[in-house]
Coordinates of C-alpha atoms and ligand atoms in Angstrom, one line a residue:
Chain A
M1 CA 0.0 0.0 0.0
S2 CA 1.4 3.4 -0.9
Q3 CA 1.8 6.0 1.9
S4 CA -0.6 8.9 2.1
L5 CA 0.6 12.4 1.6
Y6 CA 0.3 13.0 5.3
E7 CA 2.6 10.1 6.1
Q8 CA 5.1 11.0 3.4
I9 CA 5.4 14.5 4.8
G10 CA 6.0 13.1 8.2
G11 CA 2.6 13.1 10.1
E12 CA 1.9 15.0 13.2
A13 CA 5.6 15.7 13.9
A14 CA 5.8 17.5 10.6
V15 CA 2.7 19.5 11.3
N16 CA 4.2 20.5 14.7
A17 CA 7.4 21.6 13.0
A18 CA 5.5 23.5 10.4
V19 CA 3.1 25.4 12.8
D20 CA 5.8 27.6 14.2
I21 CA 7.3 28.5 10.8
F22 CA 3.9 29.0 9.1
Y23 CA 2.4 31.0 11.9
R24 CA 5.4 33.3 12.1
K25 CA 5.1 33.9 8.4
V26 CA 1.4 34.7 8.6
L27 CA 1.8 37.1 11.5
S28 CA 4.7 38.8 9.8
D29 CA 2.8 39.1 6.4
E30 CA 1.4 42.6 6.2
R31 CA -1.1 41.5 3.5
I32 CA -3.0 39.2 5.8
N33 CA -1.9 39.6 9.5
G34 CA -4.8 42.0 10.1
F35 CA -7.1 39.0 10.0
F36 CA -5.2 37.4 12.8
E37 CA -5.2 40.5 15.2
G38 CA -6.7 40.1 18.6
V39 CA -7.1 36.3 18.6
D40 CA -5.5 34.4 21.5
M41 CA -2.2 33.0 20.2
D42 CA -2.4 29.6 21.7
K43 CA -5.9 29.1 20.2
Q44 CA -4.8 30.5 17.0
A45 CA -1.8 28.1 16.9
A46 CA -4.2 25.2 17.4
K47 CA -6.2 26.4 14.4
Q48 CA -3.0 26.7 12.3
K49 CA -2.4 23.2 13.3
A50 CA -5.8 22.2 12.0
F51 CA -5.2 24.1 8.7
L52 CA -1.8 22.3 8.2
T53 CA -3.2 18.9 9.0
M54 CA -5.9 19.4 6.5
A55 CA -3.5 20.7 3.8
F56 CA -1.2 17.7 4.4
G57 CA -4.1 15.4 3.8
G58 CA -4.2 14.3 7.4
P59 CA -7.1 13.2 9.5
H60 CA -9.7 16.0 10.2
N61 CA -13.4 16.5 10.5
Y62 CA -13.9 19.7 8.6
T63 CA -16.5 19.9 5.8
G64 CA -16.8 22.4 3.1
K65 CA -19.6 23.9 5.1
D66 CA -17.4 24.3 8.1
M67 CA -14.8 26.1 6.0
R68 CA -17.5 28.4 4.6
E69 CA -18.9 29.2 8.1
G70 CA -15.5 29.4 9.7
H71 CA -14.3 32.1 7.4
A72 CA -17.6 33.9 6.8
H73 CA -16.8 36.6 9.3
L74 CA -13.5 37.2 7.5
V75 CA -15.2 37.4 4.1
A76 CA -17.4 40.1 5.6
R77 CA -14.2 41.9 6.5
G78 CA -13.0 41.8 3.0
L79 CA -11.2 38.4 2.6
D80 CA -10.6 37.8 -1.1
D81 CA -8.5 35.9 -3.6
S82 CA -5.4 38.0 -2.9
H83 CA -5.5 37.0 0.8
F84 CA -6.0 33.4 -0.2
D85 CA -3.0 33.6 -2.6
A86 CA -0.9 35.0 0.2
V87 CA -1.8 32.1 2.5
M88 CA -0.9 29.7 -0.4
E89 CA 2.5 31.4 -0.7
N90 CA 3.2 31.1 3.0
L91 CA 2.3 27.4 2.9
A92 CA 4.6 26.7 0.0
A93 CA 7.4 28.7 1.6
T94 CA 7.0 26.9 4.9
L95 CA 7.2 23.5 3.3
K96 CA 10.2 24.5 1.3
E97 CA 12.0 25.7 4.5
L98 CA 11.3 22.2 5.9
K99 CA 12.9 20.7 2.8
V100 CA 9.7 18.8 1.7
P101 CA 10.1 17.6 -1.9
D102 CA 8.5 19.7 -4.6
Q103 CA 6.2 17.0 -5.6
L104 CA 4.7 16.7 -2.1
I105 CA 4.5 20.6 -1.9
A106 CA 2.4 20.6 -5.0
E107 CA 0.1 17.9 -3.6
A108 CA -0.4 19.9 -0.4
A109 CA -1.1 23.1 -2.3
A110 CA -3.7 21.3 -4.4
I111 CA -5.6 20.2 -1.3
A112 CA -5.6 23.7 0.1
E113 CA -6.5 25.2 -3.3
S114 CA -9.5 22.9 -3.4
T115 CA -11.1 24.8 -0.5
R116 CA -10.8 28.2 -2.2
N117 CA -14.5 28.7 -3.0
D118 CA -15.7 27.4 0.3
V119 CA -13.2 29.6 2.3
L120 CA -14.1 32.7 0.1
G121 CA -17.8 32.0 0.5
R122 CA -18.7 31.5 -3.2
Chain B
M1 CA -33.2 30.3 22.2
G2 CA -30.5 28.9 24.4
Y3 CA -30.7 25.7 26.6
T4 CA -31.7 24.7 30.0
I5 CA -29.2 24.2 32.8
H6 CA -30.4 21.9 35.6
Y7 CA -28.5 22.7 38.8
N8 CA -29.1 22.1 42.5
G9 CA -32.6 20.8 41.8
K10 CA -33.7 23.9 39.7
D11 CA -34.0 24.6 36.0
Y12 CA -32.4 27.8 34.6
D13 CA -32.5 29.2 31.1
C14 CA -29.2 30.0 29.5
G15 CA -29.0 32.6 26.7
D16 CA -27.7 31.9 23.2
T17 CA -24.3 33.3 23.8
E18 CA -24.3 33.0 27.6
T19 CA -21.9 30.8 29.5
V20 CA -23.2 28.2 32.0
L21 CA -21.4 30.2 34.8
D22 CA -23.0 33.5 33.7
A23 CA -26.4 31.9 33.6
L24 CA -26.1 30.4 37.1
L25 CA -24.8 33.8 38.5
R26 CA -27.6 35.7 36.8
H27 CA -30.1 33.4 38.5
G28 CA -28.5 34.2 41.9
E29 CA -26.6 30.9 42.4
S30 CA -23.4 31.4 44.4
V31 CA -20.8 29.3 42.8
P32 CA -17.0 29.8 42.9
Y33 CA -15.2 31.5 40.0
S34 CA -12.5 34.0 39.5
C35 CA -10.9 34.7 36.1
K36 CA -13.9 33.8 33.9
A37 CA -11.4 33.1 31.2
G38 CA -10.6 29.4 31.6
V39 CA -7.3 30.0 33.4
C40 CA -7.8 29.5 37.1
H41 CA -10.0 26.4 37.1
S42 CA -11.7 27.5 40.3
C43 CA -15.1 27.1 38.7
L44 CA -14.7 23.4 37.8
M45 CA -18.0 21.6 37.5
Q46 CA -19.2 18.1 36.3
A47 CA -21.8 17.6 33.6
L48 CA -24.0 14.8 34.8
K49 CA -26.1 15.1 31.6
G50 CA -25.3 16.8 28.3
Q51 CA -21.9 16.9 26.7
P52 CA -19.8 20.0 27.6
T53 CA -18.2 21.9 24.7
E54 CA -14.6 21.2 23.6
A55 CA -13.5 24.7 24.6
S56 CA -14.7 24.2 28.2
Q57 CA -12.5 21.1 28.6
A58 CA -9.3 22.5 26.9
G59 CA -6.5 22.4 29.5
L60 CA -8.2 19.9 31.8
K61 CA -6.5 16.7 32.7
E62 CA -7.5 13.7 30.6
T63 CA -9.0 11.9 33.6
L64 CA -11.3 14.9 34.3
K65 CA -12.3 15.2 30.7
Q66 CA -13.3 11.6 30.5
R67 CA -15.6 12.1 33.5
N68 CA -17.2 15.1 31.8
F69 CA -15.7 17.8 34.1
F70 CA -15.6 21.2 32.4
L71 CA -15.2 24.9 33.1
P72 CA -18.6 26.6 33.1
C73 CA -17.0 30.1 32.5
S74 CA -15.9 28.8 29.1
C75 CA -19.0 26.7 28.2
V76 CA -21.8 28.2 26.0
P77 CA -24.0 25.1 26.1
Q78 CA -24.9 23.3 22.8
V79 CA -27.4 21.0 24.6
D80 CA -29.5 21.0 27.8
M81 CA -27.2 20.2 30.7
T82 CA -27.4 18.9 34.3
V83 CA -24.4 20.2 36.2
A84 CA -22.9 19.9 39.7
L85 CA -20.0 21.5 41.5
A86 CA -16.8 19.5 41.5
G87 CA -16.2 17.6 44.8
E88 CA -13.3 17.5 47.1
A89 CA -11.9 14.4 45.3
E90 CA -11.3 16.5 42.2
L91 CA -10.4 19.8 43.7
H92 CA -7.6 18.5 46.1
H93 CA -8.1 21.4 48.5
V94 CA -5.5 21.8 51.3
S95 CA -5.6 23.7 54.5
A96 CA -2.6 25.9 55.2
E97 CA -1.5 28.0 58.2
V98 CA -0.3 31.6 57.7
I99 CA 3.2 31.6 59.3
D100 CA 4.4 35.1 58.2
K101 CA 3.1 38.3 56.7
T102 CA 5.6 41.0 55.7
P103 CA 5.0 44.0 53.5
L104 CA 7.5 44.1 50.6
N105 CA 6.5 47.7 49.8
A106 CA 3.3 49.9 50.4
H107 CA 1.3 47.7 47.9
I108 CA 2.6 44.2 48.1
M109 CA 2.3 41.8 51.0
R110 CA 4.5 38.7 51.2
V111 CA 2.4 35.9 52.7
R112 CA 4.1 32.6 53.8
L113 CA 1.9 29.6 54.4
R114 CA 2.6 26.1 55.7
P115 CA 0.3 23.5 54.1
E116 CA -0.9 20.7 56.3
G117 CA 0.2 17.5 54.7
E118 CA 1.7 16.8 51.4
F119 CA 1.8 19.6 48.8
S120 CA 3.7 19.2 45.6
Y121 CA 4.3 22.1 43.2
H122 CA 6.7 23.8 40.9
A123 CA 7.9 27.4 41.6
G124 CA 5.8 29.6 39.3
Q125 CA 2.6 27.6 39.5
F126 CA -0.4 29.2 41.2
V127 CA -2.9 28.3 43.8
N128 CA -6.5 29.3 44.2
F129 CA -6.9 31.0 47.6
F130 CA -10.3 30.9 49.2
R131 CA -11.7 33.5 51.5
D132 CA -14.9 31.5 51.8
E133 CA -16.9 29.1 49.6
S134 CA -17.4 31.5 46.7
V135 CA -14.7 34.2 46.9
V136 CA -11.6 32.8 45.5
R137 CA -8.5 34.3 43.6
S138 CA -5.4 32.9 42.1
Y139 CA -1.9 33.7 43.5
S140 CA 1.4 32.6 42.1
L141 CA 4.0 30.6 44.1
A142 CA 7.3 32.6 44.6
S143 CA 8.8 29.9 46.8
V144 CA 11.0 27.0 45.6
P145 CA 10.1 23.5 46.9
A146 CA 13.8 22.4 47.1
L147 CA 14.8 25.5 49.0
E148 CA 11.9 26.4 51.2
D149 CA 9.4 24.5 53.4
F150 CA 6.7 27.2 53.1
L151 CA 4.6 28.6 50.2
E152 CA 5.3 32.2 49.5
L153 CA 2.8 34.6 47.8
H154 CA 3.2 38.2 46.8
V155 CA -0.3 39.8 47.0
Q156 CA -0.7 43.2 45.5
R157 CA -3.5 45.3 47.1
L158 CA -6.2 46.2 44.6
P159 CA -8.2 49.0 46.4
G160 CA -11.8 48.0 46.5
G161 CA -11.1 44.4 45.6
Q162 CA -12.8 41.5 47.3
L163 CA -9.8 39.4 48.3
S164 CA -6.5 41.3 48.1
P165 CA -7.4 44.0 50.7
W166 CA -8.7 41.3 53.0
I167 CA -5.4 39.4 52.8
H168 CA -3.6 42.7 53.6
D169 CA -5.8 43.9 56.4
Q170 CA -7.7 41.0 58.0
L171 CA -5.7 37.8 57.5
A172 CA -3.5 37.2 60.4
V173 CA -0.5 35.0 61.3
G174 CA -1.8 31.7 62.7
D175 CA -5.0 31.8 60.6
K176 CA -5.9 28.7 58.6
V177 CA -6.9 29.2 54.9
M178 CA -8.0 26.9 52.2
L179 CA -6.0 26.5 49.0
S180 CA -6.3 24.5 45.8
E181 CA -3.7 22.2 44.6
A182 CA -0.9 23.9 42.5
L183 CA -2.0 24.6 38.9
G184 CA -0.7 26.0 35.7
D185 CA 2.3 25.2 33.4
C186 CA 4.4 28.3 33.8
F187 CA 7.5 26.8 35.4
Y188 CA 11.1 25.7 34.8
T189 CA 11.8 22.3 33.2
R190 CA 15.4 21.3 32.7
R191 CA 15.5 20.4 29.1
D192 CA 18.6 22.3 28.0
P193 CA 20.6 23.9 30.9
A194 CA 22.5 26.1 28.5
Q195 CA 19.4 27.7 26.9
P196 CA 19.2 31.5 27.3
L197 CA 16.2 32.4 29.4
L198 CA 14.2 35.7 29.2
F199 CA 11.9 36.7 32.1
I200 CA 9.5 39.7 31.9
G201 CA 7.2 40.6 34.7
T202 CA 5.1 43.6 35.7
G203 CA 3.9 44.4 39.2
S204 CA 3.3 41.3 41.3
G205 CA 4.0 39.3 38.1
L206 CA 7.5 39.2 39.7
A207 CA 6.2 36.6 42.2
P208 CA 6.2 33.5 39.8
L209 CA 9.4 34.8 38.1
Y210 CA 11.2 35.1 41.5
G211 CA 10.3 31.4 42.1
I212 CA 11.2 30.2 38.6
V213 CA 14.6 32.0 38.4
R214 CA 15.7 30.6 41.7
D215 CA 14.4 27.1 40.8
A216 CA 16.3 27.2 37.5
L217 CA 19.5 28.1 39.3
Q218 CA 18.9 25.5 41.9
Q219 CA 18.4 22.9 39.1
G220 CA 21.8 23.9 37.7
H221 CA 20.8 26.2 34.8
R222 CA 24.0 27.4 33.2
G223 CA 22.7 29.5 30.3
P224 CA 22.2 33.3 30.6
I225 CA 19.1 34.4 32.6
Y226 CA 17.8 37.9 31.9
L227 CA 15.1 39.3 34.3
Y228 CA 13.2 42.4 33.5
H229 CA 10.8 43.6 36.2
G230 CA 8.7 46.7 35.5
T231 CA 6.4 48.9 37.5
R232 CA 5.4 52.6 37.1
S233 CA 7.3 54.1 39.9
R234 CA 10.0 53.4 42.4
E235 CA 7.5 53.2 45.1
E236 CA 5.9 50.2 43.4
I237 CA 9.0 48.2 42.7
Y238 CA 10.1 45.5 45.1
L239 CA 12.7 42.9 45.9
V240 CA 15.3 45.1 44.2
D241 CA 18.1 44.4 46.8
E242 CA 17.4 40.7 46.9
L243 CA 17.5 40.5 43.1
R244 CA 20.7 42.6 42.8
E245 CA 22.3 40.2 45.3
L246 CA 21.1 37.2 43.4
A247 CA 22.7 38.7 40.2
A248 CA 25.9 39.5 42.0
A249 CA 26.1 35.9 43.2
H250 CA 25.6 34.3 39.8
D251 CA 27.5 35.3 36.7
N252 CA 24.7 34.2 34.4
V253 CA 22.0 36.2 36.1
H254 CA 21.2 39.7 34.7
Y255 CA 18.6 41.8 36.5
Q256 CA 17.1 45.0 35.1
P257 CA 14.4 46.8 37.2
C258 CA 12.4 49.2 34.9
L259 CA 10.2 52.2 35.7
S260 CA 7.8 53.4 33.1
R261 CA 6.9 56.8 34.7
E262 CA 9.9 57.8 36.6
E263 CA 13.7 58.3 36.0
A264 CA 16.0 57.1 38.7
A265 CA 19.6 56.0 38.9
G266 CA 19.9 52.2 38.7
F267 CA 16.6 51.8 36.9
A268 CA 15.9 51.6 33.2
H269 CA 13.3 54.2 32.0
G270 CA 10.5 52.6 30.1
R271 CA 8.3 49.5 29.9
A272 CA 10.0 46.3 30.9
N273 CA 8.7 44.3 27.9
E274 CA 9.8 47.1 25.4
I275 CA 13.3 47.4 27.0
A276 CA 13.7 43.7 27.0
L277 CA 12.8 43.3 23.3
E278 CA 15.0 46.2 22.3
R279 CA 18.0 44.7 24.0
H280 CA 17.3 41.1 22.7
P281 CA 15.9 41.5 19.2
D282 CA 16.8 38.0 18.1
L283 CA 15.3 35.3 20.4
K284 CA 15.8 32.3 18.2
G285 CA 16.6 29.3 20.5
W286 CA 15.5 31.3 23.7
R287 CA 12.9 30.3 26.2
A288 CA 10.7 33.1 27.7
Y289 CA 8.5 33.5 30.8
L290 CA 6.0 36.3 30.9
C291 CA 3.8 37.2 34.0
G292 CA 1.6 39.9 35.2
N293 CA -0.5 42.5 33.2
P294 CA -2.6 40.6 30.6
N295 CA -2.1 43.2 27.9
M296 CA 1.6 43.2 28.4
V297 CA 1.6 39.3 28.4
E298 CA -0.4 39.0 25.1
A299 CA 1.5 41.7 23.3
S300 CA 4.9 40.4 24.4
K301 CA 4.0 36.8 23.6
K302 CA 3.5 37.8 19.9
K303 CA 6.6 39.9 19.7
I304 CA 8.8 37.2 21.3
F305 CA 7.4 34.7 18.9
L306 CA 8.2 37.0 15.9
A307 CA 11.6 37.6 17.3
G308 CA 12.2 33.9 16.8
A309 CA 11.4 32.0 20.0
A310 CA 9.4 28.8 19.4
L311 CA 5.8 28.7 20.6
G312 CA 6.6 25.8 22.9
D313 CA 9.3 27.9 24.5
I314 CA 7.0 30.7 25.5
F315 CA 5.5 30.3 29.0
A316 CA 3.0 32.8 30.3
D317 CA 0.7 33.7 33.2
A318 CA -1.5 36.6 32.4
F319 CA -3.0 37.8 35.8
V320 CA -6.5 37.9 34.2
H321 CA -9.5 39.0 36.2
S322 CA -13.2 39.1 35.5
Ligands
FAD1 C1 -2.9 32.7 37.1 C2 -3.0 33.9 37.9 C3 -2.0 34.2 38.9 C4 -2.1 35.4 39.6 N1 -1.1 35.6 40.5 C5 -1.1 36.8 41.3 C6 -0.1 37.1 42.2 O1 0.9 36.3 42.3 N2 -0.1 38.2 42.9 C7 -1.2 39.1 42.8 O2 -1.2 40.1 43.5 N3 -2.2 38.8 42.0 C8 -2.2 37.7 41.2 N4 -3.3 37.4 40.3 C9 -4.4 38.3 40.4 C10 -5.4 37.9 41.5 O3 -5.9 36.6 41.3 C11 -6.6 38.8 41.7 O4 -7.2 39.0 40.4 C12 -6.2 40.2 42.3 O5 -5.6 39.9 43.6 C13 -7.5 41.0 42.5 O6 -8.4 40.3 43.3 P1 -9.4 41.1 44.3 O7 -10.4 40.2 44.9 O8 -8.7 41.9 45.3 O9 -10.2 42.1 43.4 P2 -11.6 41.9 42.6 O10 -12.7 42.0 43.6 O11 -11.4 40.7 41.7 O12 -11.6 43.1 41.6 C14 -12.2 44.4 41.9 C15 -12.4 45.2 40.7 O13 -11.1 45.5 40.0 C16 -10.9 44.9 38.7 N5 -9.6 44.4 38.7 C17 -9.2 43.2 39.1 N6 -7.8 43.0 39.0 C18 -7.4 44.1 38.4 C19 -6.1 44.6 38.0 N7 -5.0 43.8 38.1 N8 -6.0 45.8 37.5 C20 -7.1 46.6 37.3 N9 -8.3 46.2 37.7 C21 -8.5 45.0 38.2 C22 -12.0 43.9 38.7 O14 -12.5 43.8 37.3 C23 -13.1 44.4 39.6 O15 -13.9 45.3 38.9 C24 -3.2 36.3 39.5 C25 -4.2 35.9 38.6 C26 -4.1 34.8 37.8 C27 -5.3 34.5 36.9
HEM2 C1 -6.1 28.0 2.1 C2 -7.3 27.5 2.5 C3 -7.7 27.6 4.0 C4 -8.0 26.5 4.7 C5 -8.0 25.1 4.4 C6 -8.3 27.0 6.1 C7 -8.5 26.2 7.2 C8 -8.9 26.8 8.4 C9 -9.3 25.9 9.6 C10 -9.3 24.4 9.5 C11 -9.5 26.8 10.6 C12 -9.9 26.4 12.0 C13 -11.4 26.4 12.2 C14 -11.7 26.2 13.6 O1 -11.3 25.1 14.1 O2 -12.4 27.0 14.3 C15 -9.4 28.1 10.1 C16 -9.6 29.3 10.9 C17 -9.1 30.5 10.4 N1 -8.7 30.9 9.2 FE1 -8.5 29.7 7.6 N2 -8.1 28.4 6.1 C18 -7.8 28.8 4.8 C19 -7.6 30.1 4.3 C20 -7.6 31.2 5.1 C21 -7.3 32.5 4.7 C22 -6.9 32.9 3.2 C23 -7.3 33.3 5.8 C24 -7.0 34.8 5.9 C25 -6.0 35.5 5.3 C26 -7.7 32.5 6.9 C27 -7.9 33.0 8.2 C28 -8.3 32.2 9.2 C29 -8.6 32.8 10.5 C30 -8.4 34.2 11.0 C31 -9.1 31.7 11.3 C32 -9.5 31.8 12.7 C33 -11.0 32.2 12.8 C34 -11.4 32.6 14.2 O3 -11.1 31.9 15.1 O4 -11.9 33.7 14.3 N3 -7.9 31.2 6.4 N4 -9.0 28.1 8.8
FES3 S1 -11.5 29.0 34.9 FE1 -13.6 29.5 35.1 S2 -13.5 31.2 36.4 FE2 -11.4 30.8 36.1

């Protein structure tokens, strides 16, 4: 049996390593850090972990409807394609920094990309 | 339109966005609570019927979660619930005798207590201190178990407050008080004795730091230790001589008292957190401890993380209040 993307990337350990790097990038990114203001950091980090687990094809319980509802208040505040693209960039840069092979980065990006319409409420 | 909370033989309505704790208080029930933020655990309850929300169980021990214990201050119910106060078996309350009360300055009282029976803790954890069944507040442990056989608290007087003025004015040596077990995860663990450590505290936020710094040294920490303590004025700062002596006795300890509204020789002028971050702009590989004012703690957490410290290396106790 072939390994899942999640296993190939390194499972939960890889997610934990990625959270710090990814979250630091997001908080430093002027294009999107406004959306993360005023949220408790530890709770926020737990959510970044949920995001990364999902993008790595790992086990999660989120549905498209959850993604829609979870980001609706952000869409109301102006969340659009440009912000989505910025998150995609940060995701790819994080995985590159962790020396994940390009092929796997592309697979993770495709999973995240597939949520675009739900996240943006379209 | 919300759910029903069954407590103490009565049914109470709970609003759409209301927490179980707020609903009980609104209906005149007297239940213990302090922070209303899921930090102090003094409000612990058990759900006898109805699953508590995930958020209200975050941070509880696995054994408590499994038995449906939860924090009503953090639970906006998603079903009807039957709830009960946690019992002694879960709360692990201990009686302790006040053995000393010494003012450290005009605002801060050092209180030393001797627990009756076994009491295990780490310097920097906190205890919930009961005045009676329902008035309870959290105070951090400034003592070090390996060095001292008493518990030490630094209690800042908050004029008009329910508990801190009572501790200052009414509590007497020889009195017995009720404490919770030690809680919280802001303490020293000896993973890498050479790691640089940054400590930032405001006001009585020095209490846990005073414990943790001495605990780290006692456990043989060799890496540099930087302690920044901030208050507004000279009249509010405390333990300056003790900390200067500690720094003089240990090459790796660096102590900087900071005053935000006063200039004085021997003190840095400005906010402790800002001065610390100016002096240590690159915190990759560091561990940080932050205690005291909740705004300072939240803002500094973020800056310290962005300065390179790993999330898992940032320990914080915000002295939140309701
Ligand atoms: C984990 C933790 C550890 C703590 N450790 C310590 C410690 O070591 N030493 C210590 O002195 N305190 C500590 N505190 C704070 C302490 O628990 C109480 O909040 C504080 O003593 C005030 O209680 P009180 O009953 O006197 O005032 P309350 O009756 O609770 O408050 C009276 C009024 O003042 C407001 N208020 C409460 N606190 C503040 C504040 N700091 N600044 C401005 N307004 C306020 C309240 O909202 C209320 O309106 C800690 C808190 C937490 C959560
Ligand atoms: C790339 C696709 C995305 C996926 C798969 C995704 C996934 C998630 C997940 C799983 C959560 C946690 C929900 C929860 O448990 O409560 C979440 C929350 C969040 N997301 Fe996204 N997300 C995406 C894009 C974005 C973008 C583009 C932004 C903004 C720039 C964003 C901002 C947030 C914020 C701020 C939260 C926290 C919401 C809150 O607690 O208020 N997300 N996301
Ligand atoms: S945890 Fe509920 S009141 Fe503090």
